[in-house]
XYZ file of N, CA and C in Angstrom:
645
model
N 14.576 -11.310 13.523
C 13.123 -11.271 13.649
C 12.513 -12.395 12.822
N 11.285 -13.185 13.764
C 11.041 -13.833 12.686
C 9.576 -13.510 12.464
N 8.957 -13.809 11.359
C 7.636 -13.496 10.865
C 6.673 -14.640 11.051
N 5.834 -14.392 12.259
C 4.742 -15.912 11.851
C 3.778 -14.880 12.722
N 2.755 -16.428 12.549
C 1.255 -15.676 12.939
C 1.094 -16.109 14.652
N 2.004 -17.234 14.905
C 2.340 -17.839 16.637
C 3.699 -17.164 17.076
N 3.107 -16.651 18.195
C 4.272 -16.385 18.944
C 5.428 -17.063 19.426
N 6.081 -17.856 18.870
C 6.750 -18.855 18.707
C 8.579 -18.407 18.891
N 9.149 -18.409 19.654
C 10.797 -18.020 20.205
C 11.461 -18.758 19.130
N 12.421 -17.670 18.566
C 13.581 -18.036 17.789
C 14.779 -18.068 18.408
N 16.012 -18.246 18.309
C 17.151 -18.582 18.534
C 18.529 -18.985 17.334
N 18.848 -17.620 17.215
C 19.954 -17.740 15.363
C 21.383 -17.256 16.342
N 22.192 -18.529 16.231
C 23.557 -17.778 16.360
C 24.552 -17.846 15.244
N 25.373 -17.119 15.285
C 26.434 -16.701 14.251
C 27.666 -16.878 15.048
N 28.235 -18.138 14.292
C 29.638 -17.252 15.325
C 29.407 -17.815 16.746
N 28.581 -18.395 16.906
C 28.353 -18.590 18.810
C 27.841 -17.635 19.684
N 27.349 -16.432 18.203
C 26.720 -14.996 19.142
C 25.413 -15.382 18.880
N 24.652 -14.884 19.783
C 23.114 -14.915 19.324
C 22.640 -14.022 18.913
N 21.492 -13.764 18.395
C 20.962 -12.680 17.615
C 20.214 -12.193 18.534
N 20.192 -10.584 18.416
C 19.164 -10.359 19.098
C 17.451 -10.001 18.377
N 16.380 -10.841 19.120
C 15.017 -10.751 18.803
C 14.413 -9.382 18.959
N 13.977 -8.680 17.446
C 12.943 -7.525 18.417
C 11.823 -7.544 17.337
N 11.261 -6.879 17.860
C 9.517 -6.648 17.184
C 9.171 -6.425 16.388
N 10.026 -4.679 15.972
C 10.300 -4.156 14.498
C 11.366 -3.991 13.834
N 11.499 -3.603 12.980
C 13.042 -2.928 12.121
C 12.764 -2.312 11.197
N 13.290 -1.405 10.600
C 13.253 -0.647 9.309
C 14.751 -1.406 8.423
N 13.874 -1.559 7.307
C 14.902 -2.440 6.256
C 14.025 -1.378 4.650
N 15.626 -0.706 3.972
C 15.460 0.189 2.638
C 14.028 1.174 3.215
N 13.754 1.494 4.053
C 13.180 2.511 4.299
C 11.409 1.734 4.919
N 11.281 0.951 4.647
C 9.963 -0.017 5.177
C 10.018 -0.406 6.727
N 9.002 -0.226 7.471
C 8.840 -0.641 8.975
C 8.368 -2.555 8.677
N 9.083 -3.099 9.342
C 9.052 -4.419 8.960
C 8.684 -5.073 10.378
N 7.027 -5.864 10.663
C 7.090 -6.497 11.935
C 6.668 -7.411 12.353
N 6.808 -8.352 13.047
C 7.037 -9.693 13.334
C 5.908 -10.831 13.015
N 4.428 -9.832 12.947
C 3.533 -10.188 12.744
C 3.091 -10.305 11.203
N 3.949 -9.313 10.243
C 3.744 -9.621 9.157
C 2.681 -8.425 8.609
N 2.071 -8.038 9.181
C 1.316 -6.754 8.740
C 1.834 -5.804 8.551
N 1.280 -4.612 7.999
C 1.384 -3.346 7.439
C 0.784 -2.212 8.231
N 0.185 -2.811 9.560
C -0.474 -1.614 9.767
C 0.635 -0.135 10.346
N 1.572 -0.898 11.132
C 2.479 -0.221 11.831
C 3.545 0.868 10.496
N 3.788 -0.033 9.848
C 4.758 0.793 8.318
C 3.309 1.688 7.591
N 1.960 1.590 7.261
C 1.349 2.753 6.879
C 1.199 3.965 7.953
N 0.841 3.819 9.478
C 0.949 4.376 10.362
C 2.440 5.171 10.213
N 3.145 4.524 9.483
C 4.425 5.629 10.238
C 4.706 6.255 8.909
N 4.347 5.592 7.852
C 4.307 6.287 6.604
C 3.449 7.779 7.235
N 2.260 7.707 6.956
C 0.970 8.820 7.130
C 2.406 9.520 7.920
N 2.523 9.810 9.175
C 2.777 10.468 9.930
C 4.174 11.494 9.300
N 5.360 10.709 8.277
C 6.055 11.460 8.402
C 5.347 11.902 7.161
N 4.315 11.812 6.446
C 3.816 12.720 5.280
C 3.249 13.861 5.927
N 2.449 13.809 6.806
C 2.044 14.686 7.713
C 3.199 15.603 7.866
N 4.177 15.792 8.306
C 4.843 16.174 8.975
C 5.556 17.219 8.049
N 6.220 15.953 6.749
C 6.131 16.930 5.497
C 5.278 18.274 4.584
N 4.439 18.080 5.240
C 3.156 18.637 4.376
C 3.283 19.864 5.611
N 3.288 19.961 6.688
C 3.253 20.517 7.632
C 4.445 21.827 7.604
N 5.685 21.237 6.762
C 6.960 21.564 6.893
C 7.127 22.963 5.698
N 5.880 22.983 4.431
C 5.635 23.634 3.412
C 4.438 24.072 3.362
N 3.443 23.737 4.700
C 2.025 24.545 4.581
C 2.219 25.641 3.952
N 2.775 27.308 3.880
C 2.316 27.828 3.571
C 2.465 27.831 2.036
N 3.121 27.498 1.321
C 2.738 26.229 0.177
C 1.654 25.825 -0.226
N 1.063 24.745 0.268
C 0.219 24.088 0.035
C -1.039 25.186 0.410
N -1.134 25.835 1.424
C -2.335 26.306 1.838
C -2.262 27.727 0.716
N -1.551 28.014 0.431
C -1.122 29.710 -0.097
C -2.510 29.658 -1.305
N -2.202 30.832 -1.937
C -3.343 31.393 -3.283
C -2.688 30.817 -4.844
N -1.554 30.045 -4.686
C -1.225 29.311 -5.348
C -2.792 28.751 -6.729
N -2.921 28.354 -8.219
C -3.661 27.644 -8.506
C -3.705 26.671 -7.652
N -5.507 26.415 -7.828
C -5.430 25.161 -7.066
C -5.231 23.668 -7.891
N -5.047 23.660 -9.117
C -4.783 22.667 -10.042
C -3.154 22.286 -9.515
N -2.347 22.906 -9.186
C -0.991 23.088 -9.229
C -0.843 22.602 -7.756
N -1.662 23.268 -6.758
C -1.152 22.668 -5.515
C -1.898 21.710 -5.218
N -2.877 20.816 -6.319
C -2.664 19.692 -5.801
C -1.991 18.855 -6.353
N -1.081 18.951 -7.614
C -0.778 18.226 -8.051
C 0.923 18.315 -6.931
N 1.276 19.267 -6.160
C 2.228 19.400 -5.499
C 2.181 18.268 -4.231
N 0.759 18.373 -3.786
C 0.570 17.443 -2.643
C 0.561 16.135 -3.319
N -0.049 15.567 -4.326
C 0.062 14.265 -5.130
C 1.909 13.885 -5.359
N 2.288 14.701 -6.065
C 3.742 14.553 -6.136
C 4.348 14.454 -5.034
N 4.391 14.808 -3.866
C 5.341 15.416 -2.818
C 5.039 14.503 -1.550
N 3.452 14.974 -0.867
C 3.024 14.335 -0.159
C 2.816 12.669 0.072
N 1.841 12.849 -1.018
C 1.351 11.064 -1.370
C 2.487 10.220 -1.868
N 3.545 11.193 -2.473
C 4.706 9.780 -3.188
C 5.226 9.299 -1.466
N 5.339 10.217 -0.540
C 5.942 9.783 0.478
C 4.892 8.850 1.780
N 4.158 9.104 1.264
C 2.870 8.155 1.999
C 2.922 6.714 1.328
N 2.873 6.630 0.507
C 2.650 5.296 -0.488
C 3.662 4.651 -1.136
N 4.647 5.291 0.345
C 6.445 4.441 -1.011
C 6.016 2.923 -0.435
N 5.926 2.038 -1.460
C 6.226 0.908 -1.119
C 4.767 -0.041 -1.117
N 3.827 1.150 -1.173
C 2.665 0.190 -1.272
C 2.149 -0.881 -2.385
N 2.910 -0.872 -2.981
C 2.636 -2.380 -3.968
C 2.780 -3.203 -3.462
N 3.005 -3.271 -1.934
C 3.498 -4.812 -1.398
C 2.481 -4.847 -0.507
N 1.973 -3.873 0.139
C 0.949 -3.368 1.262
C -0.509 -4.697 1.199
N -0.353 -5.409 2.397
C -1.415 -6.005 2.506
C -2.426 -5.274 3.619
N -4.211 -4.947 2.653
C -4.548 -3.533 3.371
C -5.597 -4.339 4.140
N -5.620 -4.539 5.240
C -7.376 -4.886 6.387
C -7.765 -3.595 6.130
N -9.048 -3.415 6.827
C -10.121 -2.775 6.856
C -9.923 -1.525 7.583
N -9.091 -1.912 8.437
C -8.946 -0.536 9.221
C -7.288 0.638 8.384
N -6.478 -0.245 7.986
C -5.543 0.089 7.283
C -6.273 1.421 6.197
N -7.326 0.468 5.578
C -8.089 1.597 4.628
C -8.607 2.762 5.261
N -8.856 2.401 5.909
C -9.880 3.732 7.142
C -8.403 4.631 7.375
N -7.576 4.548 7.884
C -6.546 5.081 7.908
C -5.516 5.872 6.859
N -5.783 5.295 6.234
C -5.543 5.917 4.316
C -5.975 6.547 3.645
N -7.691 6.807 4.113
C -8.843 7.971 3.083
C -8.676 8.969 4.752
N -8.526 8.721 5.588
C -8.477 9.749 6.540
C -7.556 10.610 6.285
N -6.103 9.864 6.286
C -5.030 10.771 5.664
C -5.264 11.702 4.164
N -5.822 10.720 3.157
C -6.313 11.525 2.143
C -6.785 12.940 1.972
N -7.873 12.937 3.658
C -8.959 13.654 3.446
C -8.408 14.797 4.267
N -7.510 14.441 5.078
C -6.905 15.663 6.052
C -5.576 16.374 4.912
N -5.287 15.967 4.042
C -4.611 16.310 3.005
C -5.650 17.930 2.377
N -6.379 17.132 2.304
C -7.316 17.866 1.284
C -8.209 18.901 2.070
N -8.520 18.947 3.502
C -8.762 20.038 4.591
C -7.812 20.720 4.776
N -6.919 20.417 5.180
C -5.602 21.624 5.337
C -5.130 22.470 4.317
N -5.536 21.944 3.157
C -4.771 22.713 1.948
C -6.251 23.796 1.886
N -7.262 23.498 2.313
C -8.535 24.381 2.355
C -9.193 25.013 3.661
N -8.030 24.943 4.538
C -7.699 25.223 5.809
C -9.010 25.441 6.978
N -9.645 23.609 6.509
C -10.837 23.471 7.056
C -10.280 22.258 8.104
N -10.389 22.402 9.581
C -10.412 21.698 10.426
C -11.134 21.265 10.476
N -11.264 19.910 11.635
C -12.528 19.237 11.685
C -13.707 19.552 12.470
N -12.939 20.435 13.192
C -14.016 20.844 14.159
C -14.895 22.116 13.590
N -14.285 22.278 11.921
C -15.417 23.427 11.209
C -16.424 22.724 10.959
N -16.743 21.411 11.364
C -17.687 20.634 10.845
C -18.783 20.779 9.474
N -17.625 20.844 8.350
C -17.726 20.822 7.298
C -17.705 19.288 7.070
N -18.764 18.802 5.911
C -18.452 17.417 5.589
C -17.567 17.241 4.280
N -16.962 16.179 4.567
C -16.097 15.600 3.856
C -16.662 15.896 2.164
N -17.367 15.767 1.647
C -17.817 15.529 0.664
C -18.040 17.250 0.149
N -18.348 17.986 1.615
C -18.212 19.600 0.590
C -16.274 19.903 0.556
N -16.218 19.456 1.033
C -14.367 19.330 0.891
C -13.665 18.919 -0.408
N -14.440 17.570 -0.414
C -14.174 17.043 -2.089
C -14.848 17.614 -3.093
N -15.849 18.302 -3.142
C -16.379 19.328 -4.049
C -15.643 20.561 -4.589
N -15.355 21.318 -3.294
C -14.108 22.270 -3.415
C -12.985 22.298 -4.204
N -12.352 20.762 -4.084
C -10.763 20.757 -4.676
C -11.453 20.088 -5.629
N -12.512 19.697 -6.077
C -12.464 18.858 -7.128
C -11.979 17.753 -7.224
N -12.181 17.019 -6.259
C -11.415 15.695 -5.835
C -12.510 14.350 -5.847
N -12.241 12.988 -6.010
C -12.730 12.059 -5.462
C -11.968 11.047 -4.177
N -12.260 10.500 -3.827
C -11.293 9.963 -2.933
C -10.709 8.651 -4.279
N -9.148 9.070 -3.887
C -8.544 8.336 -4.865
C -7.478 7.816 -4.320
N -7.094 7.689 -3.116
C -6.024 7.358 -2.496
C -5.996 5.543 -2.740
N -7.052 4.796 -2.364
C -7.662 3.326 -2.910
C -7.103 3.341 -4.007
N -7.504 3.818 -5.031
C -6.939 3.705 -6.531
C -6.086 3.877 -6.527
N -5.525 5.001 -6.273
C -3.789 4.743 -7.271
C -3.106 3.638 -6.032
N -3.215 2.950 -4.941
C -2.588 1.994 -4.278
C -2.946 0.423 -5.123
N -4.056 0.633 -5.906
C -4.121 -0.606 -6.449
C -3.685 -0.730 -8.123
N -3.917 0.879 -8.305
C -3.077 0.772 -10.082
C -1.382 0.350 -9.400
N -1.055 0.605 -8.796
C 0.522 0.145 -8.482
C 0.675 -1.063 -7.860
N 0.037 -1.727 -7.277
C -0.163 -3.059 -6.960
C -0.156 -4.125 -8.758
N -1.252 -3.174 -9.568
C -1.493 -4.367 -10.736
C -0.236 -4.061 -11.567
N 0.552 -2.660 -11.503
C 2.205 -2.301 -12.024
C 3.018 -3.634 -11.423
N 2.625 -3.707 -10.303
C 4.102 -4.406 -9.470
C 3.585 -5.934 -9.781
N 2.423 -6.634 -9.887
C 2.024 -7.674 -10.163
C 2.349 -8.043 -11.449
N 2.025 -7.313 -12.181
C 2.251 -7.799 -13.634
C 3.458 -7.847 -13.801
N 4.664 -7.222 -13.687
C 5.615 -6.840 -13.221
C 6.490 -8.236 -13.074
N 5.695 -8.723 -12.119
C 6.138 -10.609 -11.524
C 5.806 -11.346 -12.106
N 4.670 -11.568 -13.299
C 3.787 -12.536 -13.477
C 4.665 -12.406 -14.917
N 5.628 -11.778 -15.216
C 6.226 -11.679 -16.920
C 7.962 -12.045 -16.634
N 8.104 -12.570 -15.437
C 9.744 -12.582 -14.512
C 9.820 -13.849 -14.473
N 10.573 -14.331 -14.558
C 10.905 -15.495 -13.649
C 12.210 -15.073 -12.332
N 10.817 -14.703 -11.036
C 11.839 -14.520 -10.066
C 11.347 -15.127 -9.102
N 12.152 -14.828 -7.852
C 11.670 -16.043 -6.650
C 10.089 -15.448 -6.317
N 9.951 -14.422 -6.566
C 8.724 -13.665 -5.964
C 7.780 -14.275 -6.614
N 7.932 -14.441 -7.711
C 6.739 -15.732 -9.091
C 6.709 -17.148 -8.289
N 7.690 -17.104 -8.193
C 7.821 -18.724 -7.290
C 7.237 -18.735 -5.598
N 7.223 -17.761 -5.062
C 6.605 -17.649 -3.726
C 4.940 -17.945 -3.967
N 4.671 -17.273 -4.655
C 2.984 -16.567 -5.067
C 2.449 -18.456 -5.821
N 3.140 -18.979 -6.383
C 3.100 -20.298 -7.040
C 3.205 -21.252 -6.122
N 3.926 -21.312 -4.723
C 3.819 -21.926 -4.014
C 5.302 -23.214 -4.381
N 5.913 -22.508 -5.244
C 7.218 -23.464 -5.647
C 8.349 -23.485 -4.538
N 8.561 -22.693 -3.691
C 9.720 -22.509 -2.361
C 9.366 -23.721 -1.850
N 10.450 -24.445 -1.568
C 10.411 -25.759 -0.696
C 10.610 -25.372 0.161
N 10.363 -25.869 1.454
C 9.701 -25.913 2.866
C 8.362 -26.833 3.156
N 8.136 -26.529 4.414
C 7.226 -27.407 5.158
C 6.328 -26.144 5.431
N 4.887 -26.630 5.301
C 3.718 -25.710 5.298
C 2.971 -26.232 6.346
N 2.869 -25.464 7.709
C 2.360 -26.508 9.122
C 0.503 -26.475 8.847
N 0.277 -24.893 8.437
C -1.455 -25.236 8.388
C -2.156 -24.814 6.499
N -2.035 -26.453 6.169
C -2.497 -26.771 5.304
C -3.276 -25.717 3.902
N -4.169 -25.834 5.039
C -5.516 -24.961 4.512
C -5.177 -23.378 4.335
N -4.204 -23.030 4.463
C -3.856 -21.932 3.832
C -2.912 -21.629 2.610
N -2.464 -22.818 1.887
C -1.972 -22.737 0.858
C -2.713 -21.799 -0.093
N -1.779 -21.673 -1.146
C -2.691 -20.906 -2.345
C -3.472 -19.393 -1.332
N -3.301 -18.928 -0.200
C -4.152 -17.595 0.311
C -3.150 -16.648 -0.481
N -1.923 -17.162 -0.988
C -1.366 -15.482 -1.108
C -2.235 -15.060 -2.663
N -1.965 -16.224 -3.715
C -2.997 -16.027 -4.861
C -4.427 -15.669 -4.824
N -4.586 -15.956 -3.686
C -6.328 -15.327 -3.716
C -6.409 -13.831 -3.226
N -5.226 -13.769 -2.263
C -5.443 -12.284 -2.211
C -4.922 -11.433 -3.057
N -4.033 -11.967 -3.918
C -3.870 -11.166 -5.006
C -5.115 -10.885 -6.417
N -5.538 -12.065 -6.341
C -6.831 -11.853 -6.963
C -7.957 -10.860 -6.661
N -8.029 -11.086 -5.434
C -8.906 -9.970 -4.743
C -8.482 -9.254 -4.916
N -7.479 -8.826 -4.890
C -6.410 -7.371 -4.793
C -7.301 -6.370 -6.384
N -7.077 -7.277 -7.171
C -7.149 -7.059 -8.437
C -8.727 -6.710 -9.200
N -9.360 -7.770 -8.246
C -11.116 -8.027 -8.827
C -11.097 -8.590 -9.659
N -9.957 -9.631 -9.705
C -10.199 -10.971 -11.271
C -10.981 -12.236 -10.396
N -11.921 -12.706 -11.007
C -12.409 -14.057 -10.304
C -12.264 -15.037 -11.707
N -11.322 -14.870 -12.124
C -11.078 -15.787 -13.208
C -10.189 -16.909 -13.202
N -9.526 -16.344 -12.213
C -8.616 -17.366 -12.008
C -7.076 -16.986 -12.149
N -5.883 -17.873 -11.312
C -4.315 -17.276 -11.468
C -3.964 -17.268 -13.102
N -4.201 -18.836 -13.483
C -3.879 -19.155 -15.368
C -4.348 -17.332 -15.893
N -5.820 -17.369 -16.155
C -6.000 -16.138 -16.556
C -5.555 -14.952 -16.377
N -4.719 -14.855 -15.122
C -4.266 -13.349 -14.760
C -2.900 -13.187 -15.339
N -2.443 -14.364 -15.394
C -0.632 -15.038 -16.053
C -0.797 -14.512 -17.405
N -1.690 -15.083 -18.177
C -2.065 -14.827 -19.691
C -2.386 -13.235 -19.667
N -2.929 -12.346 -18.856
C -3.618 -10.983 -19.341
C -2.310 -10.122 -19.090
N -1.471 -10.844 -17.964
C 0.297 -10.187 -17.629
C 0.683 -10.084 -18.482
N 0.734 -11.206 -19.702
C 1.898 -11.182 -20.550
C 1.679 -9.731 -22.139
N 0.027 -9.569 -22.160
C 0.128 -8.903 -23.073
C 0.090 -7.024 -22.297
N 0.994 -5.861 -22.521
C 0.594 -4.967 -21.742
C -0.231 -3.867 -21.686
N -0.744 -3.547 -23.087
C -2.010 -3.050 -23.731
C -3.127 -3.393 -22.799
N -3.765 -5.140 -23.000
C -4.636 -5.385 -22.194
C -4.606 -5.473 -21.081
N -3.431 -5.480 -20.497
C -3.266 -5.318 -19.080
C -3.882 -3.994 -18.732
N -2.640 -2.840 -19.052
C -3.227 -0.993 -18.792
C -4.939 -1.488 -18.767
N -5.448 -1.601 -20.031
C -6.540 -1.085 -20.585
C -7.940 -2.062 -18.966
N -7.363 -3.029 -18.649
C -8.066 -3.586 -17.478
C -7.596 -2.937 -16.151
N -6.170 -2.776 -15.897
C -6.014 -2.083 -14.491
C -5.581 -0.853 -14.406
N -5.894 0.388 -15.562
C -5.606 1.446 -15.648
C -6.240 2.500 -14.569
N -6.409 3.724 -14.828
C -6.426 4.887 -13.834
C -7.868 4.560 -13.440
N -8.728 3.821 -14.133
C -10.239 3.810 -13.864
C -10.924 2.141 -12.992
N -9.653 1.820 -12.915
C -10.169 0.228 -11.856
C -10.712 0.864 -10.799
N -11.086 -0.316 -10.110
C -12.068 -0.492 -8.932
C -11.577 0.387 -7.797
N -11.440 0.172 -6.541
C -11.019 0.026 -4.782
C -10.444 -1.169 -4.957
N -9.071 -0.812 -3.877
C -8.487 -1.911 -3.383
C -9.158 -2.740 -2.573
N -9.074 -3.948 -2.473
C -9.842 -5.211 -1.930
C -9.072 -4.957 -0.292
């Protein structure tokens, strides 16, 4: 498989065999696809969390504290929704797809369908919830960033733009650093984010449990 933004035909033989081309693959448990997005690997994430959650309803829904069963759905549910999202590049609709799952998390365990046309917000009142699914995807993003920015690994060297190769459209150099910036809400600049990596006090104390929404 190869990854670009043009539909562009590959051709890898081994051996005099050819490879065969397909769309997706699962590689260490991640939906991986040709286009390079995430929407298809959160889509299939959500679903088998769903499915999980589905598998222990009376669990989750039971007279259980409710302090306890949510921290069951946080542990259980969401670790299996969000394996891997430190790498997750999120569009707009990706997000929409992520507080939905959140929020159907948080109806079922209060065994409010949608068609009780209850709003969302007396839902989050109930469990005592905010929508936090955004947040903890970006406290683990600034884990896995900082993470790189204190390494010397190829992944430091990708983000730096040090991998030799040929770059066909220009004007997109340097996008992966800006979206990591965005990612983050630093407009200070890469130098500055390198320097706030290295100490980890000030790091926590800037991208701890109380940062922004993911960009």
């Amino acid at each position: 498989m190869k990854i670009s933004r043009q539909p562009t035909p590959v051709t890898i033989k081994i051996e005099q065999k050819q490879l065969e081309n397909v769309k997706c693959f699962k590689y260490l448990g991640c939906l991986l696809t040709d286009d390079g997005r995430c929407t298809c690997e959160i889509k299939s994430r959500i679903a088998m969390a769903k499915a999980a959650f589905n598998k222990k309803k009376n669990l989750y829904t039971s007279k259980l504290d409710l302090n306890l069963r949510k921290k069951l759905v946080k542990c259980y549910i969401w670790s299996m929704a969000l394996y891997g999202a430190e790498t997750w590049t999120l569009r707009a609709v990706d997000q929409k797809h992520l507080e939905s799952f959140e929020m159907s998390c948080w109806r079922r365990m209060e065994k409010k369908s949608w068609s009780d046309y209850v709003r969302n917000e007396k839902v989050l009142f109930r469990v005592s919830e905010q929508r936090n699914i955004l947040h903890e995807i970006r406290k683990r993003k600034a884990n896995w960033i900082a993470h790189i920015l204190r390494s010397n690994c190829i992944l430091k060297e990708v983000i730096e733009g040090k991998i030799e190769g040929r770059i066909e459209v220009t004007r997109r150099r340097g996008k992966r650093r800006k979206k990591m910036l965005d990612d983050l809400g630093d407009r200070r600049g890469y130098s500055h984010l390198k320097e706030k990596a290295l100490d980890r006090i000030k790091w926590r104390n800037c991208f701890g449990r109380d940062c922004g929404p993911v960009v």
